[in-house]
Every structure is written in C-alpha cells, then in structure tokens.
C-alpha cells in the first residue's frame, strides 16, 4: 500500500491554511490559486459552482455580505486514492460579522478531492458539510448523524 509522503502532507496542510488565510483577507485571487481551473465547489445543495469564473463570482458575492471573517481549519485526515489523488477531510470553524454587524458562525468540515496540477496540490472538488450554524438560516448540506437511541422506556 502506497503512503502519502511527508512533504506532500506538509504541502496539503499549507494549501488548506493558505485557503482560509485568503478568505479572511478577502483575497479572491488567492482563493482561486488553491483550486484547479476546472474545480467543483459544492457549498450547499443550491450553491454548486464549476471552474474559476463561477467560483470567483460566488466569493465576490459572498464577501459583500461580511464585514469580518475568521476561519480555523484543523489538520486534515488524508487518504491516498488509486489514481494518485488524495481525499481530505478537515474540520472548520468559521466566525463572521455580517455587514450589519450581527454575528454568524458555522462549524463543519471541508471534504476535498486534491490533485496535482502543474506540480502543486490543489483542490479539484470541495464539499462543505455543516455540523451546526448560528445567526443564519442558510441552506447547507448537513452532517448525517446516526439516530439517537431511545432511552428511559
């Protein structure tokens, strides 16, 4: 079984950290530099974007809603695929102040398919899976949980 090289792991950690840093700086070009040109961005059931131009439009629109953001991205769990791509799952916490000053927070995970493009690891597909949010009624794809056991009967 092939293993992920340590340098690849470091490059991927830096990719994910550079992505959230670009978001918090409102740097759309910095965000796009972390995606393959034909990337698929699956933000929610009604927000699917394809390629740099479509993803750029999403973020330009999104940034107009926020006065400030703060994103934390945990270390990824990586799995090497047979075709050499890497499946990545990283937990996230995103804190925002909306343009009107109200707080909006989200916790979840990025589920990514990473591919080498021009010698660098980039995001070929990203799905945002939300565990919980507060301060908004936005539509997301939520983490599916196992049913709770019936108790006290």
Short mmCIF file of C-alpha atoms in Angstrom, two decimals:
data_model
loop_
_atom_site.label_atom_id
_atom_site.label_comp_id
_atom_site.label_asym_id
_atom_site.label_seq_id
_atom_site.Cartn_x
_atom_site.Cartn_y
_atom_site.Cartn_z
CA UNK A 1 0.00 0.00 0.00
CA UNK A 2 1.38 3.39 -1.03
CA UNK A 3 1.70 6.02 1.66
CA UNK A 4 1.48 9.78 1.48
CA UNK A 5 4.94 11.35 1.57
CA UNK A 6 5.56 13.73 4.47
CA UNK A 7 6.36 16.62 2.09
CA UNK A 8 3.00 16.07 0.36
CA UNK A 9 1.29 16.19 3.76
CA UNK A 10 3.02 19.48 4.59
CA UNK A 11 2.15 20.92 1.17
CA UNK A 12 -1.52 19.99 1.68
CA UNK A 13 -1.64 21.46 5.20
CA UNK A 14 -0.18 24.68 3.78
CA UNK A 15 -2.71 24.61 0.92
CA UNK A 16 -5.62 24.42 3.39
CA UNK A 17 -4.16 27.11 5.66
CA UNK A 18 -3.41 29.41 2.71
CA UNK A 19 -7.02 28.97 1.57
CA UNK A 20 -8.55 30.11 4.88
CA UNK A 21 -6.00 32.92 5.10
CA UNK A 22 -7.10 34.13 1.65
CA UNK A 23 -10.75 34.02 2.75
CA UNK A 24 -10.07 36.09 5.85
CA UNK A 25 -8.16 38.65 3.77
CA UNK A 26 -10.95 38.80 1.17
CA UNK A 27 -8.43 37.74 -1.49
CA UNK A 28 -10.44 36.12 -4.28
CA UNK A 29 -7.36 35.55 -6.47
CA UNK A 30 -5.63 33.89 -3.51
CA UNK A 31 -8.63 31.59 -3.08
CA UNK A 32 -8.70 30.67 -6.76
CA UNK A 33 -4.96 29.91 -6.69
CA UNK A 34 -5.84 26.97 -4.41
CA UNK A 35 -8.31 25.39 -6.91
CA UNK A 36 -7.71 23.55 -10.17
CA UNK A 37 -9.05 25.55 -13.15
CA UNK A 38 -11.93 23.06 -13.57
CA UNK A 39 -12.69 22.69 -9.84
CA UNK A 40 -16.13 21.85 -8.48
CA UNK A 41 -17.20 23.86 -5.39
CA UNK A 42 -20.14 22.23 -3.61
CA UNK A 43 -21.11 24.82 -1.00
CA UNK A 44 -24.72 23.74 -0.48
CA UNK A 45 -27.49 21.94 -2.35
CA UNK A 46 -28.33 25.19 -4.16
CA UNK A 47 -24.78 26.55 -4.44
CA UNK A 48 -22.71 24.39 -6.78
CA UNK A 49 -20.00 26.18 -8.75
CA UNK A 50 -17.75 24.94 -11.55
CA UNK A 51 -14.43 26.44 -12.63
CA UNK A 52 -12.58 29.58 -11.62
CA UNK A 53 -15.00 32.11 -13.13
CA UNK A 54 -18.03 30.62 -11.39
CA UNK A 55 -16.17 30.24 -8.08
CA UNK A 56 -14.90 33.84 -8.38
CA UNK A 57 -18.49 35.10 -8.76
CA UNK A 58 -19.54 33.13 -5.67
CA UNK A 59 -16.85 34.66 -3.47
CA UNK A 60 -17.26 38.20 -4.78
CA UNK A 61 -20.95 37.99 -3.93
CA UNK A 62 -20.25 36.33 -0.58
CA UNK A 63 -17.65 38.86 0.53
CA UNK A 64 -20.15 41.69 0.09
CA UNK A 65 -22.17 40.15 2.97
CA UNK A 66 -19.36 40.14 5.55
CA UNK A 67 -17.60 42.89 7.48
CA UNK A 68 -15.10 40.44 9.04
CA UNK A 69 -14.36 36.72 8.99
CA UNK A 70 -12.17 34.32 10.94
CA UNK A 71 -11.67 30.74 9.72
CA UNK A 72 -9.89 27.94 11.54
CA UNK A 73 -9.01 24.76 9.66
CA UNK A 74 -7.86 21.70 11.59
CA UNK A 75 -5.26 19.22 10.40
CA UNK A 76 -6.60 17.09 7.55
CA UNK A 77 -7.19 13.36 7.53
CA UNK A 78 -5.71 12.26 4.18
CA UNK A 79 -6.31 9.11 2.15
CA UNK A 80 -4.31 8.35 -0.99
CA UNK A 81 -6.54 7.20 -3.86
CA UNK A 82 -5.61 4.62 -6.53
CA UNK A 83 -5.32 7.34 -9.20
CA UNK A 84 -2.80 9.34 -7.11
CA UNK A 85 -5.32 11.94 -5.96
CA UNK A 86 -5.90 12.49 -2.25
CA UNK A 87 -9.17 12.53 -0.31
CA UNK A 88 -9.01 15.06 2.54
CA UNK A 89 -11.33 15.79 5.46
CA UNK A 90 -10.57 18.83 7.64
CA UNK A 91 -12.72 20.29 10.40
CA UNK A 92 -13.50 24.00 10.19
CA UNK A 93 -14.84 26.78 12.37
CA UNK A 94 -15.93 29.94 10.61
CA UNK A 95 -16.83 33.09 12.54
CA UNK A 96 -18.26 36.11 10.77
CA UNK A 97 -19.60 39.58 11.38
CA UNK A 98 -22.19 40.33 8.75
CA UNK A 99 -22.24 43.75 7.07
CA UNK A 100 -24.93 44.82 9.56
CA UNK A 101 -22.67 43.82 12.50
CA UNK A 102 -24.58 40.69 13.51
CA UNK A 103 -22.54 37.55 14.24
CA UNK A 104 -22.86 34.42 12.12
CA UNK A 105 -20.95 31.23 12.94
CA UNK A 106 -20.60 27.86 11.30
CA UNK A 107 -18.84 24.64 12.24
CA UNK A 108 -18.31 21.73 9.93
CA UNK A 109 -15.79 20.13 7.64
CA UNK A 110 -14.25 20.51 4.22
CA UNK A 111 -14.34 17.28 2.24
CA UNK A 112 -11.88 17.66 -0.62
CA UNK A 113 -10.50 15.81 -3.59
CA UNK A 114 -6.95 17.06 -4.13
CA UNK A 115 -4.96 16.64 -7.33
CA UNK A 116 -1.53 17.67 -8.50
CA UNK A 117 -1.71 20.45 -11.09
CA UNK A 118 1.49 21.96 -12.50
CA UNK A 119 3.44 20.26 -9.70
CA UNK A 120 1.29 21.62 -6.83
CA UNK A 121 -1.51 20.10 -4.77
CA UNK A 122 -4.78 21.91 -5.49
CA UNK A 123 -8.44 21.45 -4.63
CA UNK A 124 -10.26 19.71 -7.51
CA UNK A 125 -13.51 19.34 -5.60
CA UNK A 126 -14.63 20.81 -2.29
CA UNK A 127 -17.81 19.98 -0.40
CA UNK A 128 -18.78 21.92 2.71
CA UNK A 129 -20.54 19.72 5.26
CA UNK A 130 -22.07 21.68 8.13
CA UNK A 131 -22.44 20.31 11.65
CA UNK A 132 -24.13 23.42 13.08
CA UNK A 133 -24.62 27.10 12.45
CA UNK A 134 -25.93 30.07 14.38
CA UNK A 135 -27.04 33.50 13.30
CA UNK A 136 -28.40 32.43 9.91
CA UNK A 137 -30.92 30.17 8.26
CA UNK A 138 -28.72 29.46 5.22
CA UNK A 139 -29.23 26.24 3.35
CA UNK A 140 -26.35 23.78 3.74
CA UNK A 141 -25.60 20.11 3.38
CA UNK A 142 -25.66 18.91 6.97
CA UNK A 143 -23.71 16.07 8.50
CA UNK A 144 -25.91 12.97 8.68
CA UNK A 145 -25.92 11.57 12.19
CA UNK A 146 -26.93 8.18 13.45
CA UNK A 147 -30.31 8.21 15.23
CA UNK A 148 -30.16 8.65 18.98
CA UNK A 149 -31.02 5.56 20.98
CA UNK A 150 -34.36 5.57 22.74
CA UNK A 151 -33.81 5.92 26.46
CA UNK A 152 -35.84 5.50 29.63
CA UNK A 153 -38.54 3.21 28.26
#
